Coordinates of C-alpha atoms in Angstrom, one line a residue:
Chain A
M1 CA -7.0 36.0 -23.6
A2 CA -7.5 35.4 -19.8
V3 CA -5.1 32.9 -18.2
A4 CA -6.8 29.8 -16.8
I5 CA -3.7 27.9 -15.5
S6 CA -0.3 29.2 -14.8
I7 CA 2.7 27.1 -13.7
K8 CA 5.9 28.7 -12.6
N9 CA 9.3 27.0 -11.9
L10 CA 7.6 23.7 -10.9
K11 CA 9.9 21.1 -9.4
K12 CA 9.0 17.5 -8.6
S13 CA 11.0 14.4 -7.9
F14 CA 10.0 10.9 -7.0
K15 CA 12.8 9.5 -4.7
E16 CA 16.0 9.9 -6.8
K17 CA 14.2 10.5 -10.0
E18 CA 13.8 14.2 -11.0
I19 CA 10.6 14.7 -13.1
F20 CA 10.6 18.5 -13.5
K21 CA 13.4 20.8 -12.6
D22 CA 12.0 24.2 -13.6
L23 CA 8.8 23.8 -15.5
S24 CA 6.8 26.9 -16.5
F25 CA 3.9 27.4 -18.9
Q26 CA 0.5 29.0 -19.1
I27 CA -2.8 27.9 -20.4
N28 CA -5.5 30.3 -21.5
K29 CA -9.1 30.1 -20.7
G30 CA -11.0 28.0 -23.3
D31 CA -7.8 26.4 -24.6
F32 CA -7.9 22.8 -25.7
V33 CA -4.3 21.7 -24.8
A34 CA -2.7 18.3 -25.5
L35 CA 0.3 17.3 -23.4
F36 CA 2.5 15.1 -25.6
G37 CA 5.7 13.4 -24.6
P38 CA 7.5 10.1 -23.8
N39 CA 6.6 7.8 -21.0
G40 CA 7.8 9.1 -17.6
S41 CA 8.0 12.7 -18.8
G42 CA 5.5 13.6 -16.0
K43 CA 2.3 14.4 -18.0
T44 CA 0.1 12.7 -15.5
T45 CA 2.1 14.1 -12.6
I46 CA 1.3 17.6 -13.8
L47 CA -2.4 16.9 -13.8
N48 CA -2.1 15.3 -10.4
I49 CA -0.2 18.3 -9.0
L50 CA -2.7 20.7 -10.5
S51 CA -5.6 18.8 -8.9
N52 CA -3.8 18.6 -5.6
L53 CA -3.6 14.8 -5.7
I54 CA 0.1 15.0 -5.1
E55 CA 2.4 17.6 -3.7
K56 CA 4.8 19.6 -5.7
D57 CA 8.4 20.0 -4.3
S58 CA 8.6 23.7 -5.1
G59 CA 7.4 26.3 -7.6
E60 CA 4.0 27.7 -8.0
F61 CA 0.8 27.1 -9.9
E62 CA -2.5 28.8 -10.0
I63 CA -5.9 27.8 -11.4
K64 CA -8.2 30.8 -11.8
D65 CA -11.6 30.5 -10.2
F66 CA -11.2 26.8 -9.4
K67 CA -14.3 25.1 -8.0
H68 CA -14.8 21.4 -7.5
D69 CA -18.3 21.7 -8.9
N70 CA -16.9 23.0 -12.3
F71 CA -14.0 20.7 -12.5
S72 CA -13.6 17.1 -13.8
Y73 CA -10.7 14.7 -14.1
I74 CA -11.2 11.6 -16.3
F75 CA -8.6 9.1 -15.2
Q76 CA -6.6 6.8 -17.4
N77 CA -7.7 3.8 -15.4
Y78 CA -11.4 4.4 -15.9
R79 CA -12.2 0.9 -14.6
D80 CA -10.8 1.8 -11.2
S81 CA -12.6 5.1 -11.0
L82 CA -16.1 3.8 -11.8
L83 CA -18.0 2.5 -8.8
P84 CA -18.9 -1.1 -9.5
W85 CA -21.6 -1.2 -6.8
K86 CA -23.5 1.5 -8.6
N87 CA -25.3 1.0 -11.9
N88 CA -24.3 3.0 -14.9
Y89 CA -26.9 5.7 -14.4
E90 CA -25.9 6.2 -10.8
N91 CA -22.2 6.3 -11.8
I92 CA -22.9 9.1 -14.4
I93 CA -24.9 11.2 -12.0
F94 CA -22.6 10.6 -9.1
P95 CA -20.8 14.0 -9.2
L96 CA -24.2 15.8 -9.2
K97 CA -25.3 13.7 -6.2
I98 CA -22.1 14.7 -4.3
Q99 CA -22.9 18.3 -5.2
K100 CA -26.5 17.8 -3.9
K101 CA -28.2 18.9 -7.2
S102 CA -32.0 18.6 -7.4
D103 CA -33.6 15.7 -9.2
K104 CA -34.8 18.1 -11.9
E105 CA -31.3 19.3 -12.6
I106 CA -30.0 15.8 -12.6
E107 CA -32.6 14.7 -15.1
N108 CA -31.9 17.6 -17.4
S109 CA -28.1 17.0 -17.2
I110 CA -28.3 13.3 -18.0
K111 CA -30.6 13.9 -20.9
E112 CA -28.1 16.4 -22.4
I113 CA -25.1 14.2 -21.8
Q114 CA -26.9 11.2 -23.3
K115 CA -27.6 13.3 -26.3
I116 CA -24.0 14.7 -26.7
F117 CA -22.3 11.3 -26.1
N118 CA -25.0 9.3 -27.8
I119 CA -25.0 6.8 -25.0
N120 CA -27.1 3.7 -25.9
S121 CA -25.8 1.3 -23.2
N122 CA -28.3 0.1 -20.7
L123 CA -28.0 2.5 -17.9
N124 CA -29.6 0.1 -15.4
S125 CA -26.8 -2.4 -15.9
Y126 CA -23.5 -2.3 -14.0
P127 CA -20.1 -1.2 -15.3
Y128 CA -18.8 -4.8 -15.1
E129 CA -21.5 -5.8 -17.5
L130 CA -20.1 -3.5 -20.2
S131 CA -17.2 -3.7 -22.6
G132 CA -14.0 -1.7 -21.9
G133 CA -15.0 0.9 -24.5
Q134 CA -18.6 1.3 -23.1
Q135 CA -17.1 1.7 -19.6
Q136 CA -14.8 4.4 -20.9
M137 CA -17.9 6.1 -22.4
I138 CA -19.6 6.0 -19.0
A139 CA -16.5 7.4 -17.3
F140 CA -16.5 10.2 -20.0
A141 CA -20.2 10.9 -19.5
R142 CA -19.6 11.2 -15.7
G143 CA -16.7 13.6 -16.4
F144 CA -19.0 15.9 -18.3
I145 CA -22.2 15.6 -16.3
N146 CA -21.4 18.6 -14.1
K147 CA -20.6 20.7 -17.2
P148 CA -17.0 21.4 -16.2
N149 CA -15.3 24.6 -17.3
L150 CA -11.9 22.9 -16.5
L151 CA -11.3 19.4 -17.6
F152 CA -8.3 17.1 -17.2
I153 CA -8.4 13.9 -19.3
D154 CA -5.7 11.3 -19.1
E155 CA -5.4 9.1 -22.2
P156 CA -9.1 8.9 -22.9
F157 CA -9.1 6.7 -26.0
S158 CA -6.9 3.9 -24.8
A159 CA -9.7 1.2 -24.7
L160 CA -11.5 2.2 -27.8
D161 CA -11.3 0.8 -31.4
Y162 CA -10.7 3.3 -34.1
E163 CA -14.3 3.8 -34.9
N164 CA -15.3 4.5 -31.3
N165 CA -12.2 6.6 -30.9
L166 CA -13.2 8.9 -33.7
L167 CA -16.8 9.0 -32.3
L168 CA -15.6 10.0 -28.9
R169 CA -13.4 12.7 -30.4
K170 CA -16.5 14.0 -32.1
H171 CA -18.5 14.0 -28.9
L172 CA -15.6 15.7 -27.1
Q173 CA -15.5 18.4 -29.7
D174 CA -19.3 18.8 -29.6
Y175 CA -19.0 19.5 -25.9
Y176 CA -16.1 21.8 -26.4
I177 CA -17.8 23.9 -29.0
K178 CA -21.0 24.2 -26.9
Y179 CA -19.4 25.1 -23.5
K180 CA -15.8 26.2 -24.3
P181 CA -14.2 24.7 -21.3
T182 CA -10.4 24.7 -20.7
I183 CA -9.2 21.2 -21.5
L184 CA -5.9 19.5 -20.7
I185 CA -5.6 16.1 -22.4
I186 CA -2.8 13.6 -22.2
T187 CA -2.2 11.5 -25.2
H188 CA 0.5 9.3 -26.6
N189 CA -1.1 9.5 -30.0
I190 CA 0.1 12.2 -32.4
E191 CA -3.0 11.9 -34.5
E192 CA -5.3 12.5 -31.4
A193 CA -3.2 15.5 -30.4
A194 CA -3.2 17.1 -33.8
H195 CA -6.8 16.4 -34.3
L196 CA -8.2 17.7 -31.1
A197 CA -6.0 20.3 -29.5
N198 CA -5.5 24.0 -30.4
K199 CA -2.2 23.9 -28.5
I200 CA 0.1 21.0 -28.3
I201 CA 2.8 21.1 -25.6
I202 CA 5.7 18.7 -26.4
F203 CA 7.7 17.4 -23.4
S204 CA 11.2 16.0 -23.4
K205 CA 12.4 13.0 -21.5
N206 CA 12.9 13.8 -17.8
P207 CA 14.0 15.9 -16.2
T208 CA 11.2 17.3 -18.4
E209 CA 11.5 20.5 -20.4
I210 CA 9.1 21.9 -22.9
I211 CA 10.5 21.4 -26.3
D212 CA 7.9 23.2 -28.3
I213 CA 4.3 24.5 -28.1
I214 CA 2.6 24.1 -31.4
D215 CA -0.5 26.1 -32.3
N216 CA -3.3 24.5 -34.3
Q217 CA -5.7 27.2 -35.5
E218 CA -8.0 24.9 -37.4
N219 CA -11.6 25.6 -36.7
Y220 CA -13.9 23.3 -34.8
P221 CA -15.5 20.9 -35.5
R222 CA -12.7 19.1 -37.0
N223 CA -14.1 16.2 -38.9
I224 CA -12.6 13.2 -40.7
S225 CA -11.7 15.3 -43.8
F226 CA -9.4 17.4 -41.6
L227 CA -7.5 14.2 -40.8
K228 CA -6.8 13.9 -44.5
S229 CA -5.9 17.5 -45.0
N230 CA -2.4 19.0 -45.7
N231 CA -2.8 21.2 -42.6
F232 CA -3.3 18.1 -40.4
Y233 CA -0.1 16.5 -41.9
K234 CA 1.8 19.7 -41.4
I235 CA 0.9 19.8 -37.7
K236 CA 1.7 16.1 -37.3
D237 CA 5.1 16.8 -38.9
E238 CA 5.8 19.7 -36.5
I239 CA 4.9 17.5 -33.5
T240 CA 7.0 14.6 -34.8
S241 CA 10.0 16.9 -35.4
A242 CA 9.7 18.4 -32.0
F243 CA 9.3 15.0 -30.4
Q244 CA 12.3 13.6 -32.3
K245 CA 14.4 16.5 -31.0
G246 CA 13.4 15.9 -27.4
A247 CA 13.7 12.1 -27.5
N248 CA 17.1 12.2 -29.3
L249 CA 15.9 9.8 -31.9
Chain B
M1 CA -22.2 -30.3 -14.3
K2 CA -21.6 -28.2 -11.2
V3 CA -24.1 -30.3 -9.2
K4 CA -22.2 -33.4 -10.3
N5 CA -18.8 -32.0 -9.1
F6 CA -20.4 -30.9 -5.9
L7 CA -21.5 -34.4 -5.2
I8 CA -18.2 -36.2 -6.0
G9 CA -16.5 -35.3 -2.6
P10 CA -19.3 -36.3 -0.3
F11 CA -19.9 -39.5 -2.4
I12 CA -16.3 -40.6 -2.1
I13 CA -16.4 -40.0 1.7
F14 CA -19.6 -41.9 2.0
I15 CA -18.3 -44.9 0.0
L16 CA -15.1 -44.9 2.1
W17 CA -17.1 -44.8 5.3
F18 CA -19.4 -47.5 4.0
F19 CA -16.5 -49.9 3.2
I20 CA -14.6 -49.1 6.5
S21 CA -17.7 -50.0 8.3
K22 CA -18.7 -53.0 6.1
F23 CA -15.3 -54.7 6.5
N24 CA -15.1 -53.6 10.1
L25 CA -11.7 -51.9 9.6
I26 CA -12.7 -49.8 12.6
N27 CA -14.8 -51.5 15.2
N28 CA -18.4 -50.9 14.3
F29 CA -19.2 -50.0 17.8
F30 CA -16.9 -46.9 17.5
L31 CA -17.8 -46.2 13.9
P32 CA -21.2 -47.2 12.8
G33 CA -22.0 -47.3 9.1
P34 CA -23.3 -44.3 7.2
F35 CA -26.8 -45.8 6.6
E36 CA -27.2 -46.6 10.4
T37 CA -26.0 -43.1 11.2
I38 CA -28.3 -41.4 8.8
K39 CA -31.2 -43.6 10.0
E40 CA -30.4 -42.6 13.6
L41 CA -30.4 -38.9 12.6
I42 CA -33.7 -39.1 10.9
T43 CA -35.2 -41.0 13.8
L44 CA -33.9 -38.4 16.3
I45 CA -35.2 -35.5 14.2
F46 CA -38.6 -36.9 13.5
S47 CA -39.1 -38.0 17.1
G48 CA -38.7 -34.4 18.0
E49 CA -36.0 -35.3 20.5
L50 CA -33.5 -32.8 18.9
T51 CA -35.9 -30.0 18.2
K52 CA -35.2 -28.0 21.4
D53 CA -31.4 -28.6 21.0
I54 CA -31.4 -27.4 17.4
I55 CA -33.3 -24.3 18.2
S56 CA -31.2 -23.5 21.3
T57 CA -27.9 -23.9 19.4
I58 CA -29.1 -21.8 16.4
L59 CA -30.5 -19.1 18.6
R60 CA -27.3 -18.9 20.7
M61 CA -25.3 -18.8 17.5
L62 CA -27.4 -16.0 16.0
F63 CA -27.3 -13.9 19.1
A64 CA -23.6 -14.2 19.3
F65 CA -23.2 -13.4 15.6
I66 CA -25.5 -10.4 15.7
I67 CA -23.7 -9.0 18.7
S68 CA -20.3 -9.4 17.0
L69 CA -21.8 -7.9 13.8
F70 CA -23.0 -4.8 15.6
I71 CA -19.8 -4.3 17.5
G72 CA -17.3 -5.6 14.9
I73 CA -18.4 -3.7 11.8
P74 CA -18.6 -0.2 13.2
L75 CA -15.4 -0.7 15.1
G76 CA -13.6 -2.2 12.1
L77 CA -14.8 0.7 9.9
F78 CA -13.6 3.2 12.5
L79 CA -10.2 1.6 13.0
G80 CA -9.7 1.0 9.3
S81 CA -10.2 4.7 8.5
H82 CA -8.0 5.9 11.4
K83 CA -4.7 4.1 10.6
R84 CA -2.9 5.5 13.7
I85 CA -5.6 4.3 16.1
Y86 CA -5.6 0.9 14.3
E87 CA -1.9 0.6 14.6
S88 CA -2.1 1.3 18.3
C89 CA -4.8 -1.4 18.7
E90 CA -3.3 -3.9 16.2
F91 CA -1.2 -5.7 18.9
L92 CA -4.2 -6.1 21.2
I93 CA -6.5 -7.4 18.3
D94 CA -3.8 -9.9 17.2
F95 CA -3.0 -10.9 20.8
F96 CA -6.6 -11.7 21.7
R97 CA -7.2 -13.3 18.3
S98 CA -4.3 -15.7 19.1
I99 CA -5.7 -16.8 22.4
P100 CA -7.9 -19.9 22.0
S101 CA -11.4 -18.9 23.0
T102 CA -11.7 -22.1 25.1
A103 CA -9.0 -20.7 27.4
L104 CA -11.3 -17.8 28.1
F105 CA -14.2 -20.0 29.3
P106 CA -13.3 -19.7 33.0
L107 CA -13.1 -15.9 32.8
F108 CA -16.4 -15.6 31.0
L109 CA -18.0 -18.0 33.5
L110 CA -16.9 -15.7 36.3
I111 CA -18.2 -12.6 34.6
F112 CA -21.4 -13.8 33.0
G113 CA -22.3 -16.9 35.1
I114 CA -23.2 -20.3 33.9
G115 CA -26.3 -19.4 31.8
D116 CA -26.5 -18.7 28.2
N117 CA -24.9 -15.3 28.6
S118 CA -21.4 -16.7 29.0
K119 CA -21.7 -19.0 26.0
I120 CA -23.0 -16.2 23.8
A121 CA -20.4 -13.8 25.2
V122 CA -17.4 -16.0 24.5
A123 CA -18.6 -16.7 20.9
A124 CA -19.3 -13.1 20.3
F125 CA -15.9 -12.0 21.7
A126 CA -14.0 -14.3 19.3
S127 CA -16.2 -13.5 16.3
T128 CA -16.0 -9.7 17.0
L129 CA -12.2 -9.8 16.7
I130 CA -12.4 -11.6 13.4
I131 CA -14.9 -9.1 12.1
I132 CA -12.9 -6.1 13.3
F133 CA -9.7 -7.3 11.8
N134 CA -11.2 -8.1 8.4
T135 CA -13.4 -4.9 8.2
A136 CA -10.5 -2.7 9.1
Y137 CA -8.2 -4.5 6.7
G138 CA -10.9 -4.0 4.0
V139 CA -11.0 -0.2 4.6
M140 CA -7.3 0.2 4.7
N141 CA -6.6 -1.8 1.6
S142 CA -9.4 -0.4 -0.5
K143 CA -8.5 1.0 -3.9
K144 CA -7.5 4.6 -3.5
S145 CA -8.3 5.6 -7.1
R146 CA -12.0 5.7 -6.5
E147 CA -11.6 7.8 -3.3
L148 CA -9.4 10.2 -5.2
A149 CA -11.9 10.5 -8.0
V150 CA -14.6 11.3 -5.6
R151 CA -12.4 13.7 -3.6
L152 CA -11.9 15.7 -6.9
M153 CA -15.7 15.9 -7.2
G154 CA -15.6 17.9 -3.9
A155 CA -16.8 15.1 -1.6
T156 CA -16.4 15.6 2.1
R157 CA -14.4 13.1 4.3
L158 CA -17.7 11.7 5.5
Q159 CA -19.1 11.3 2.0
R160 CA -15.9 9.6 0.9
F161 CA -16.2 7.2 3.8
R162 CA -19.9 6.6 3.4
L163 CA -20.0 6.4 -0.4
I164 CA -16.6 4.8 -1.2
S165 CA -14.5 3.3 1.7
F166 CA -17.5 1.4 3.2
W167 CA -18.4 -0.2 -0.1
E168 CA -14.8 -0.9 -1.0
S169 CA -14.3 -2.7 2.3
L170 CA -17.4 -5.0 1.9
P171 CA -15.7 -7.9 0.1
Q172 CA -13.1 -8.3 2.9
T173 CA -15.8 -7.6 5.5
F174 CA -17.8 -10.5 4.1
I175 CA -14.8 -12.8 4.3
G176 CA -14.6 -11.9 8.0
L177 CA -18.3 -12.4 8.5
R178 CA -18.3 -15.8 7.0
T179 CA -15.3 -16.9 9.1
A180 CA -16.9 -15.4 12.2
L181 CA -20.2 -17.2 11.5
S182 CA -18.5 -20.6 11.3
L183 CA -16.4 -19.8 14.4
T184 CA -19.5 -18.8 16.3
L185 CA -21.2 -22.2 15.7
I186 CA -18.0 -24.0 16.7
I187 CA -17.6 -22.1 19.9
I188 CA -21.3 -22.4 20.8
I189 CA -21.2 -26.2 20.4
V190 CA -18.0 -26.4 22.5
T191 CA -19.4 -24.2 25.2
E192 CA -22.6 -26.3 25.3
M193 CA -20.4 -29.4 25.8
F194 CA -18.2 -28.0 28.5
I195 CA -19.9 -25.1 30.3
G196 CA -23.1 -27.0 30.8
T197 CA -26.6 -26.3 29.6
Y198 CA -30.1 -28.0 29.6
S199 CA -30.3 -28.0 25.8
G200 CA -28.1 -27.6 22.7
L201 CA -26.4 -29.9 20.2
G202 CA -23.1 -29.8 22.2
R203 CA -24.9 -30.9 25.3
R204 CA -26.6 -33.7 23.3
I205 CA -23.3 -35.0 22.0
I206 CA -21.9 -35.2 25.6
D207 CA -25.1 -36.9 26.9
F208 CA -24.9 -39.5 24.1
Q209 CA -21.2 -40.0 25.1
Y210 CA -22.1 -40.7 28.7
V211 CA -24.6 -43.4 27.7
Y212 CA -22.4 -44.8 24.9
N213 CA -24.9 -44.0 22.2
I214 CA -22.2 -43.8 19.6
K215 CA -24.7 -43.8 16.7
G216 CA -26.3 -40.8 18.3
I217 CA -23.0 -39.0 18.7
Y218 CA -22.3 -39.4 15.0
A219 CA -25.8 -38.4 14.0
V220 CA -25.6 -35.1 16.0
I221 CA -22.1 -34.4 14.7
L222 CA -23.5 -34.9 11.2
L223 CA -26.3 -32.6 12.0
T224 CA -24.0 -29.8 13.2
G225 CA -22.1 -30.2 10.0
I226 CA -25.3 -29.9 8.0
I227 CA -26.4 -26.8 10.0
G228 CA -22.9 -25.2 9.5
Y229 CA -23.0 -25.9 5.8
L230 CA -26.5 -24.5 5.4
V231 CA -25.8 -21.4 7.3
N232 CA -22.7 -20.9 5.2
A233 CA -24.7 -21.5 2.0
I234 CA -27.3 -18.9 3.0
F235 CA -24.5 -16.5 3.7
I236 CA -22.8 -17.1 0.4
F237 CA -26.2 -16.4 -1.3
L238 CA -26.5 -13.1 0.6
E239 CA -23.0 -12.2 -0.2
K240 CA -23.5 -12.7 -3.9
K241 CA -26.6 -10.4 -3.7
V242 CA -24.9 -7.7 -1.7
I243 CA -21.4 -7.6 -3.3
H244 CA -22.6 -8.7 -6.7
W245 CA -19.7 -6.8 -8.4
H246 CA -17.0 -8.7 -6.5
G247 CA -15.1 -11.0 -8.9
N248 CA -16.7 -9.5 -12.0

């Protein structure tokens, strides 16, 4: 399998606080990876370093064939990343406007995204007129509109009730099955990690080390019945045990 | 309910004014009653005596405001997006902002003469500084998360400025514009009073003072207040349309 992202001996500190000392791991192309660990273990910091939003102190990383046009980062604070002066439609198509795509391409893309994400909100209204969950859905749709082959998602389900959470997980899988992008998702929820990812990287408290990388070979789409299966509970147990070891609980 | 609340303050002032005048707590010659003042204002307006003054004052105010708008906003946007340059100009902006505009009258008279130009220039100067400061501040303190999000989409520096920073700065820019607009009216009235002119509400106040038409003075003062309030109300209406998301 081709390597999509490789991180080698990464080091990062914020003032006195050392986040990573010597972090190394690889992610293969088409992997759906969940980063799971305690608060402050640097999960968001890794995504920010990889997307060049912050500088590393030392070490190396490489993202194969990186292009802005094929990359998306869905932030945790979705409210602050949507543009309140643009309506929901303009927000969703914004990346395509930046990339100067034609009206025809934009029209096709929005139709497809509306279909995949089953967006029923009034696209002529503004983000502030929507509920938190609907805003999160708009942020998600914007993240997928450019059909990214590399996708970073930071706690995507935080504002959603359980029903919409499951629905968005389904939409995310639909996209993943169709386009096979490489996805790095940060979550604090073991169920989300075990449900969605085919690889779960468990971080320790900082200075962060990788405690374990758990493979989940279950086929996609993983529906609700998977959440009730023995395999799901087995993976959840593995994650919990690894987390317990890292968090000294 | 809102309309009721809105009327409470003016109503209390009106009642207070009425009783002060009624019981002659302040000599009626120096403070005529509210009804006489309003009657005087209506007479002045409908006789056409103030028409030229109203038009002159409003035109001067608009000219000064438009000039400050065209200089202040681009300069504020530029300085706000170039922090180093802003820091090097910050002292100058704060220094000139701290000088009372009235102290600059003699200088502007020397440069622009005693016509309308000097009045407009001094008002535009003071307003421009307010607009520059607020616009630059708006750009510098805009939320960085949106700019970062757009940067990751591959936006150029110009696109980030045009599509994000400019919009992010608008709420603070509008605060500056409103303050500048009120300041412009104040300075125009003061310059009309002291620099000298053939028409204008400031000139009219001074004229009424010379002939001891105290009712007339109060009527024109009331009128300038009404003009200031209406201009502000129009601006708030525009503000709500342009930055509709602000506060939501």
